[in-house]
Amino acid sequence: MTNQVSVRVPGKINLQLSVGPLQRDGYHELATVFQSVSLFDELTISETDTDGIEIAAIGKSTIPIGGENLAYKAAELMCNKFDIETGLLIKIKKEIPIAGGMAGGSANAGATIVGIDSLFSLGLKRDEMERIGSEIGADVPFTISGGTAIGTGRGDQVTPVLSRGSYNWVLALSTSGLSTPAVYKECDRLREGLDISKPHVSDSLLQALTHGDAKTLGKALSNDLQAAACSLKPALRLILDVGIDYGALGGIVSGSGPTVAFLAESEDHALDLVVALTSSGVVGNVIRVAGPVPGARVISNT
Ligand code: ATP
């Protein structure tokens, strides 16, 4: 029987995304608070007799299946680093929206690193896997650890945050995505001529998490990319207004969007919000998730 491992990995939302000024190298320094939420992709990685890495998308997903796929890049990096010479087949079952601001591609890279570590019994520690992940992309390290964490630098330097309790989120998912580079570009355009300060994480947000205080957390949610995402996709403003009108404790565009996350007071309140947002007709796909959840985890190894 072929060796095979399955890994489940959650998407993330950003409770805060503070974006510093555009740097000379074209990047922005970030201070962000990530939270993993219970919307999962599942990857199954098996050894094959043929050479090379093959990606297969399960279902109707439109992800790239060649070298541009972040799971492919992660597998290639792991094979080079650890002299793995067998072929690999990586099947990806996607639930995390593509280009949704929920780090779905990065999550697939994180899951691949965790899966290959398990498949070949490499015995890597979580922080070693995070370091490898950062070679693929800034969001990858967080997808390995999950939970609630502060990300600094480009978002790749991850420190866990003390967070009490579980939060009820309602996600408004869009059918068409937003390109992360395009949203940053729009953010720079909107900020032209303004003096932008260094990014920082809000104290009231961290205190809300420490106390498990959903009401304060709802008020503290903030995203410096929100104006840019709404400028490129004006429907997002309407979605945000509708969620707040229906009593959400707070609402925010996640990362570069277009996913919008609403914080609910309880499970029942989250269900009410799902019904209200769905029947409002401004958004097609509304789901209820909980956070925080752990990052990429092996669910079977045969
Ligand atoms: P982030 O929140 O990290 O900015 P995102 O969630 O907005 O990212 P992704 O779903 O990660 O966006 O995808 C961004 C682009 O990456 C897509 O346009 C897609 O073509 C490409 N991509 C590469 N590999 C994957 C993958 N495994 N899953 C999804 N998209 C992928």
CSV table of C-alpha atoms and ligand atoms in Angstrom, one decimal:
chain,number,residue,atom,x,y,z
A,1,MET,CA,0.0,0.0,0.0
A,2,THR,CA,1.3,3.5,-0.8
A,3,ASN,CA,2.2,5.8,2.1
A,4,GLN,CA,-0.4,8.5,2.5
A,5,VAL,CA,-1.1,11.3,4.9
A,6,SER,CA,-4.1,13.6,5.2
A,7,VAL,CA,-3.9,17.1,6.7
A,8,ARG,CA,-6.7,19.5,7.7
A,9,VAL,CA,-5.9,23.2,7.7
A,10,PRO,CA,-8.1,26.2,8.6
A,11,GLY,CA,-8.5,29.5,7.0
A,12,LYS,CA,-7.8,32.7,8.9
A,13,ILE,CA,-9.3,36.1,9.4
A,14,ASN,CA,-7.4,39.2,10.5
A,15,LEU,CA,-8.9,40.8,13.7
A,16,GLN,CA,-6.6,43.7,13.0
A,17,LEU,CA,-4.4,44.6,10.0
A,18,SER,CA,-2.2,47.6,10.5
A,19,VAL,CA,-0.3,48.5,7.4
A,20,GLY,CA,2.8,50.7,7.5
A,21,PRO,CA,4.0,53.0,4.7
A,22,LEU,CA,5.1,51.7,1.3
A,23,GLN,CA,8.8,50.8,1.6
A,24,ARG,CA,11.5,51.2,-1.0
A,25,ASP,CA,11.5,47.4,-1.7
A,26,GLY,CA,7.8,47.7,-2.6
A,27,TYR,CA,6.6,45.9,0.7
A,28,HIS,CA,4.7,47.3,3.7
A,29,GLU,CA,5.6,46.6,7.3
A,30,LEU,CA,2.6,45.0,9.0
A,31,ALA,CA,1.3,44.5,12.5
A,32,THR,CA,-1.6,42.1,12.4
A,33,VAL,CA,-3.7,39.8,14.7
A,34,PHE,CA,-4.6,36.5,13.0
A,35,GLN,CA,-7.3,34.1,14.1
A,36,SER,CA,-7.8,30.7,12.6
A,37,VAL,CA,-11.5,29.8,12.0
A,38,SER,CA,-13.3,26.5,11.4
A,39,LEU,CA,-13.4,26.6,7.6
A,40,PHE,CA,-11.0,23.9,6.5
A,41,ASP,CA,-9.2,22.6,3.4
A,42,GLU,CA,-8.1,19.0,3.4
A,43,LEU,CA,-4.9,17.8,1.6
A,44,THR,CA,-4.0,14.2,1.0
A,45,ILE,CA,-0.4,13.6,0.1
A,46,SER,CA,0.8,10.2,-1.2
A,47,GLU,CA,4.0,8.8,-2.5
A,48,THR,CA,3.9,7.8,-6.2
A,49,ASP,CA,6.1,5.6,-8.5
A,50,THR,CA,6.4,8.5,-11.0
A,51,ASP,CA,8.9,11.3,-10.7
A,52,GLY,CA,7.9,14.8,-9.6
A,53,ILE,CA,5.0,16.5,-7.9
A,54,GLU,CA,1.4,16.3,-9.1
A,55,ILE,CA,-1.4,18.5,-7.8
A,56,ALA,CA,-5.1,17.4,-8.1
A,57,ALA,CA,-8.0,19.6,-7.2
A,58,ILE,CA,-11.0,17.7,-5.8
A,59,GLY,CA,-14.3,19.0,-6.8
A,60,LYS,CA,-15.0,22.2,-8.8
A,61,SER,CA,-12.0,24.2,-7.5
A,62,THR,CA,-10.2,26.5,-10.0
A,63,ILE,CA,-6.8,26.5,-8.2
A,64,PRO,CA,-3.7,26.3,-10.4
A,65,ILE,CA,-2.4,22.7,-10.5
A,66,GLY,CA,1.2,23.5,-11.7
A,67,GLY,CA,4.3,25.0,-10.2
A,68,GLU,CA,2.4,28.2,-9.2
A,69,ASN,CA,0.3,26.3,-6.7
A,70,LEU,CA,1.6,27.1,-3.2
A,71,ALA,CA,1.3,23.4,-2.1
A,72,TYR,CA,3.5,22.5,-5.1
A,73,LYS,CA,6.1,25.1,-4.0
A,74,ALA,CA,6.1,23.9,-0.5
A,75,ALA,CA,6.4,20.2,-1.6
A,76,GLU,CA,9.3,21.2,-3.9
A,77,LEU,CA,11.1,23.1,-1.1
A,78,MET,CA,10.6,20.2,1.3
A,79,CYS,CA,11.9,17.6,-1.2
A,80,ASN,CA,15.0,19.7,-1.9
A,81,LYS,CA,15.7,20.4,1.8
A,82,PHE,CA,15.3,16.8,2.9
A,83,ASP,CA,16.5,14.9,-0.2
A,84,ILE,CA,13.1,13.3,-0.9
A,85,GLU,CA,13.3,11.6,-4.3
A,86,THR,CA,10.0,9.8,-4.6
A,87,GLY,CA,7.1,11.3,-6.5
A,88,LEU,CA,4.3,13.0,-4.7
A,89,LEU,CA,0.6,13.3,-5.4
A,90,ILE,CA,-1.2,16.1,-3.5
A,91,LYS,CA,-5.0,16.1,-3.6
A,92,ILE,CA,-6.6,19.3,-2.4
A,93,LYS,CA,-10.2,19.6,-1.3
A,94,LYS,CA,-10.9,23.3,-1.0
A,95,GLU,CA,-13.5,24.9,1.3
A,96,ILE,CA,-11.5,28.1,2.0
A,97,PRO,CA,-12.4,30.7,-0.7
A,98,ILE,CA,-9.8,31.3,-3.4
A,99,ALA,CA,-8.4,34.9,-3.3
A,100,GLY,CA,-10.7,35.5,-0.4
A,101,GLY,CA,-8.3,37.2,2.1
A,102,MET,CA,-8.4,34.0,4.2
A,103,ALA,CA,-4.9,32.8,3.3
A,104,GLY,CA,-6.2,29.6,1.5
A,105,GLY,CA,-3.2,29.2,-0.7
A,106,SER,CA,-0.8,29.8,2.2
A,107,ALA,CA,-2.8,27.3,4.3
A,108,ASN,CA,-2.2,24.7,1.6
A,109,ALA,CA,1.5,25.3,1.7
A,110,GLY,CA,1.5,25.0,5.5
A,111,ALA,CA,-0.5,21.8,5.3
A,112,THR,CA,2.0,20.4,2.8
A,113,ILE,CA,4.9,21.1,5.1
A,114,VAL,CA,3.2,19.4,8.0
A,115,GLY,CA,2.1,16.5,5.9
A,116,ILE,CA,5.5,15.8,4.4
A,117,ASP,CA,7.1,16.0,7.8
A,118,SER,CA,4.7,13.3,9.0
A,119,LEU,CA,4.8,11.2,5.8
A,120,PHE,CA,8.6,10.9,5.9
A,121,SER,CA,8.9,10.9,9.8
A,122,LEU,CA,11.2,14.0,9.6
A,123,GLY,CA,10.5,14.9,13.2
A,124,LEU,CA,10.5,18.7,12.6
A,125,LYS,CA,9.4,20.9,15.4
A,126,ARG,CA,6.5,23.3,14.7
A,127,ASP,CA,8.8,26.4,14.7
A,128,GLU,CA,11.2,24.7,12.2
A,129,MET,CA,8.2,24.1,9.9
A,130,GLU,CA,7.1,27.7,10.4
A,131,ARG,CA,10.6,28.9,9.4
A,132,ILE,CA,10.4,26.8,6.2
A,133,GLY,CA,6.9,28.1,5.6
A,134,SER,CA,8.2,31.7,5.7
A,135,GLU,CA,10.4,30.9,2.6
A,136,ILE,CA,7.1,30.4,0.6
A,137,GLY,CA,5.1,33.3,1.9
A,138,ALA,CA,4.4,35.7,4.8
A,139,ASP,CA,1.1,34.1,5.8
A,140,VAL,CA,2.4,30.5,5.8
A,141,PRO,CA,3.9,30.3,9.3
A,142,PHE,CA,0.7,31.3,11.0
A,143,THR,CA,-1.3,28.6,9.1
A,144,ILE,CA,1.0,26.0,10.8
A,145,SER,CA,0.5,27.2,14.3
A,146,GLY,CA,-3.0,28.6,14.0
A,147,GLY,CA,-5.0,29.8,17.1
A,148,THR,CA,-4.8,33.6,17.7
A,149,ALA,CA,-1.4,35.3,17.1
A,150,ILE,CA,0.2,38.6,16.3
A,151,GLY,CA,2.1,38.7,13.0
A,152,THR,CA,4.8,41.4,12.5
A,153,GLY,CA,7.4,42.1,9.8
A,154,ARG,CA,5.5,41.0,6.7
A,155,GLY,CA,3.2,39.1,8.9
A,156,ASP,CA,5.6,36.2,9.0
A,157,GLN,CA,7.0,36.7,12.5
A,158,VAL,CA,4.3,35.0,14.6
A,159,THR,CA,3.8,35.3,18.4
A,160,PRO,CA,0.8,33.6,20.1
A,161,VAL,CA,-1.7,35.8,21.8
A,162,LEU,CA,-3.5,34.9,25.1
A,163,SER,CA,-7.1,34.5,24.0
A,164,ARG,CA,-9.9,33.3,26.3
A,165,GLY,CA,-12.9,31.5,25.0
A,166,SER,CA,-14.3,30.9,21.5
A,167,TYR,CA,-15.8,33.5,19.2
A,168,ASN,CA,-18.8,33.1,16.9
A,169,TRP,CA,-18.1,34.5,13.5
A,170,VAL,CA,-20.4,34.8,10.4
A,171,LEU,CA,-18.5,35.0,7.1
A,172,ALA,CA,-19.9,36.6,4.0
A,173,LEU,CA,-18.1,34.9,1.1
A,174,SER,CA,-17.9,36.4,-2.3
A,175,THR,CA,-18.0,34.4,-5.5
A,176,SER,CA,-15.2,36.5,-7.1
A,177,GLY,CA,-11.9,37.2,-5.4
A,178,LEU,CA,-9.7,40.2,-4.9
A,179,SER,CA,-6.0,40.2,-5.8
A,180,THR,CA,-3.8,41.0,-2.8
A,181,PRO,CA,-1.3,43.1,-4.8
A,182,ALA,CA,-4.1,45.1,-6.4
A,183,VAL,CA,-5.6,45.9,-2.9
A,184,TYR,CA,-2.2,47.1,-1.6
A,185,LYS,CA,-1.8,49.2,-4.7
A,186,GLU,CA,-5.2,50.8,-4.2
A,187,CYS,CA,-4.3,51.4,-0.5
A,188,ASP,CA,-1.1,53.2,-1.6
A,189,ARG,CA,-3.2,55.3,-4.0
A,190,LEU,CA,-5.7,56.3,-1.4
A,191,ARG,CA,-3.0,57.2,1.1
A,192,GLU,CA,-1.0,59.4,-1.4
A,193,GLY,CA,0.2,62.6,0.3
A,194,LEU,CA,-0.7,61.3,3.8
A,195,ASP,CA,1.8,60.7,6.6
A,196,ILE,CA,1.5,57.0,7.5
A,197,SER,CA,2.8,55.9,10.9
A,198,LYS,CA,4.5,52.7,11.9
A,199,PRO,CA,2.0,49.7,12.2
A,200,HIS,CA,1.0,48.7,15.6
A,201,VAL,CA,-1.4,46.3,17.3
A,202,SER,CA,-4.2,47.9,19.3
A,203,ASP,CA,-4.1,47.4,23.1
A,204,SER,CA,-7.9,47.4,23.5
A,205,LEU,CA,-8.0,44.5,21.0
A,206,LEU,CA,-5.4,42.5,22.9
A,207,GLN,CA,-7.2,43.2,26.2
A,208,ALA,CA,-10.5,42.1,24.8
A,209,LEU,CA,-8.9,38.8,23.7
A,210,THR,CA,-7.3,38.3,27.1
A,211,HIS,CA,-10.7,38.8,28.8
A,212,GLY,CA,-12.7,36.9,26.2
A,213,ASP,CA,-14.8,40.1,25.8
A,214,ALA,CA,-16.7,39.8,22.5
A,215,LYS,CA,-18.3,43.2,22.8
A,216,THR,CA,-15.0,45.1,23.1
A,217,LEU,CA,-13.4,42.9,20.5
A,218,GLY,CA,-16.2,43.8,18.1
A,219,LYS,CA,-15.5,47.5,18.5
A,220,ALA,CA,-11.7,47.0,18.2
A,221,LEU,CA,-11.7,45.2,14.9
A,222,SER,CA,-9.8,47.2,12.3
A,223,ASN,CA,-8.2,46.8,8.9
A,224,ASP,CA,-6.1,49.4,7.1
A,225,LEU,CA,-6.9,47.6,3.8
A,226,GLN,CA,-10.6,47.8,4.2
A,227,ALA,CA,-11.1,51.2,2.4
A,228,ALA,CA,-9.0,49.9,-0.5
A,229,ALA,CA,-11.0,46.6,-0.7
A,230,CYS,CA,-14.3,48.5,-0.6
A,231,SER,CA,-13.0,51.0,-3.2
A,232,LEU,CA,-12.3,48.0,-5.6
A,233,LYS,CA,-15.5,46.2,-4.7
A,234,PRO,CA,-18.1,48.8,-3.5
A,235,ALA,CA,-20.6,46.0,-2.7
A,236,LEU,CA,-18.5,45.3,0.4
A,237,ARG,CA,-19.7,48.5,2.1
A,238,LEU,CA,-23.3,47.4,1.7
A,239,ILE,CA,-22.6,44.0,3.2
A,240,LEU,CA,-20.8,45.6,6.1
A,241,ASP,CA,-23.7,48.0,6.7
A,242,VAL,CA,-26.3,45.2,6.6
A,243,GLY,CA,-24.4,43.0,9.1
A,244,ILE,CA,-24.0,45.9,11.5
A,245,ASP,CA,-27.7,46.9,11.1
A,246,TYR,CA,-28.6,43.3,12.0
A,247,GLY,CA,-26.8,43.6,15.3
A,248,ALA,CA,-23.3,42.2,14.7
A,249,LEU,CA,-20.9,43.2,17.4
A,250,GLY,CA,-18.4,44.3,14.7
A,251,GLY,CA,-17.7,43.7,11.1
A,252,ILE,CA,-14.5,43.7,9.1
A,253,VAL,CA,-13.1,42.9,5.7
A,254,SER,CA,-10.6,40.0,6.3
A,255,GLY,CA,-7.1,40.8,5.1
A,256,SER,CA,-7.2,42.0,1.5
A,257,GLY,CA,-10.8,40.8,1.2
A,258,PRO,CA,-13.4,40.3,-0.2
A,259,THR,CA,-14.5,37.9,2.7
A,260,VAL,CA,-16.3,39.9,5.4
A,261,ALA,CA,-16.3,38.6,8.9
A,262,PHE,CA,-19.0,39.6,11.5
A,263,LEU,CA,-18.7,38.9,15.2
A,264,ALA,CA,-21.8,37.5,16.8
A,265,GLU,CA,-22.7,37.5,20.5
A,266,SER,CA,-23.6,33.8,20.7
A,267,GLU,CA,-24.3,30.8,18.5
A,268,ASP,CA,-28.0,31.7,18.3
A,269,HIS,CA,-27.1,35.3,17.4
A,270,ALA,CA,-24.8,34.0,14.7
A,271,LEU,CA,-27.6,31.9,13.2
A,272,ASP,CA,-29.9,34.9,13.2
A,273,LEU,CA,-27.2,36.9,11.4
A,274,VAL,CA,-26.8,34.1,8.8
A,275,VAL,CA,-30.5,34.2,8.1
A,276,ALA,CA,-30.7,38.0,8.0
A,277,LEU,CA,-27.7,38.4,5.7
A,278,THR,CA,-28.8,35.6,3.3
A,279,SER,CA,-32.3,37.0,3.1
A,280,SER,CA,-31.0,40.6,2.5
A,281,GLY,CA,-29.9,39.4,-1.0
A,282,VAL,CA,-26.6,41.4,-0.8
A,283,VAL,CA,-24.5,38.3,-0.3
A,284,GLY,CA,-24.7,34.9,-1.8
A,285,ASN,CA,-22.9,32.6,0.5
A,286,VAL,CA,-23.0,33.1,4.3
A,287,ILE,CA,-21.5,30.7,6.8
A,288,ARG,CA,-21.1,30.4,10.5
A,289,VAL,CA,-17.6,29.5,11.9
A,290,ALA,CA,-15.9,29.5,15.3
A,291,GLY,CA,-12.4,30.7,16.2
A,292,PRO,CA,-9.8,30.2,17.3
A,293,VAL,CA,-9.0,26.6,16.1
A,294,PRO,CA,-5.5,25.0,15.9
A,295,GLY,CA,-3.5,25.2,12.7
A,296,ALA,CA,-2.5,22.5,10.2
A,297,ARG,CA,-3.0,19.0,11.8
A,298,VAL,CA,-2.5,15.5,10.4
A,299,ILE,CA,-5.8,13.6,10.6
A,300,SER,CA,-4.6,10.3,9.2
A,301,ASN,CA,-1.3,8.6,8.3
A,302,THR,CA,-1.4,5.2,6.7
B,1,ATP,P1,-4.0,36.1,1.4
B,1,ATP,O1,-5.1,36.2,2.4
B,1,ATP,O2,-2.8,35.3,1.9
B,1,ATP,O3,-3.6,37.4,0.8
B,1,ATP,P2,-6.0,35.0,-0.3
B,1,ATP,O4,-6.7,34.1,0.7
B,1,ATP,O5,-6.5,36.3,-0.7
B,1,ATP,O6,-4.5,35.2,0.3
B,1,ATP,P3,-5.4,32.7,-1.9
B,1,ATP,O7,-6.7,31.9,-1.9
B,1,ATP,O8,-4.3,32.2,-1.1
B,1,ATP,O9,-5.7,34.2,-1.6
B,1,ATP,O10,-5.0,32.7,-3.4
B,1,ATP,C1,-4.4,33.8,-4.1
B,1,ATP,C2,-4.0,33.3,-5.4
B,1,ATP,O11,-3.0,32.3,-5.3
B,1,ATP,C3,-5.1,32.8,-6.3
B,1,ATP,O12,-5.4,33.6,-7.3
B,1,ATP,C4,-4.6,31.4,-6.8
B,1,ATP,O13,-4.5,31.4,-8.2
B,1,ATP,C5,-3.2,31.3,-6.2
B,1,ATP,N1,-3.0,29.9,-5.6
B,1,ATP,C6,-1.8,29.2,-5.6
B,1,ATP,N2,-1.9,28.1,-4.9
B,1,ATP,C7,-3.2,28.1,-4.4
B,1,ATP,C8,-3.9,27.1,-3.6
B,1,ATP,N3,-3.3,26.0,-3.2
B,1,ATP,N4,-5.1,27.5,-3.2
B,1,ATP,C9,-5.7,28.6,-3.6
B,1,ATP,N5,-5.1,29.5,-4.4
B,1,ATP,C10,-3.8,29.3,-4.8
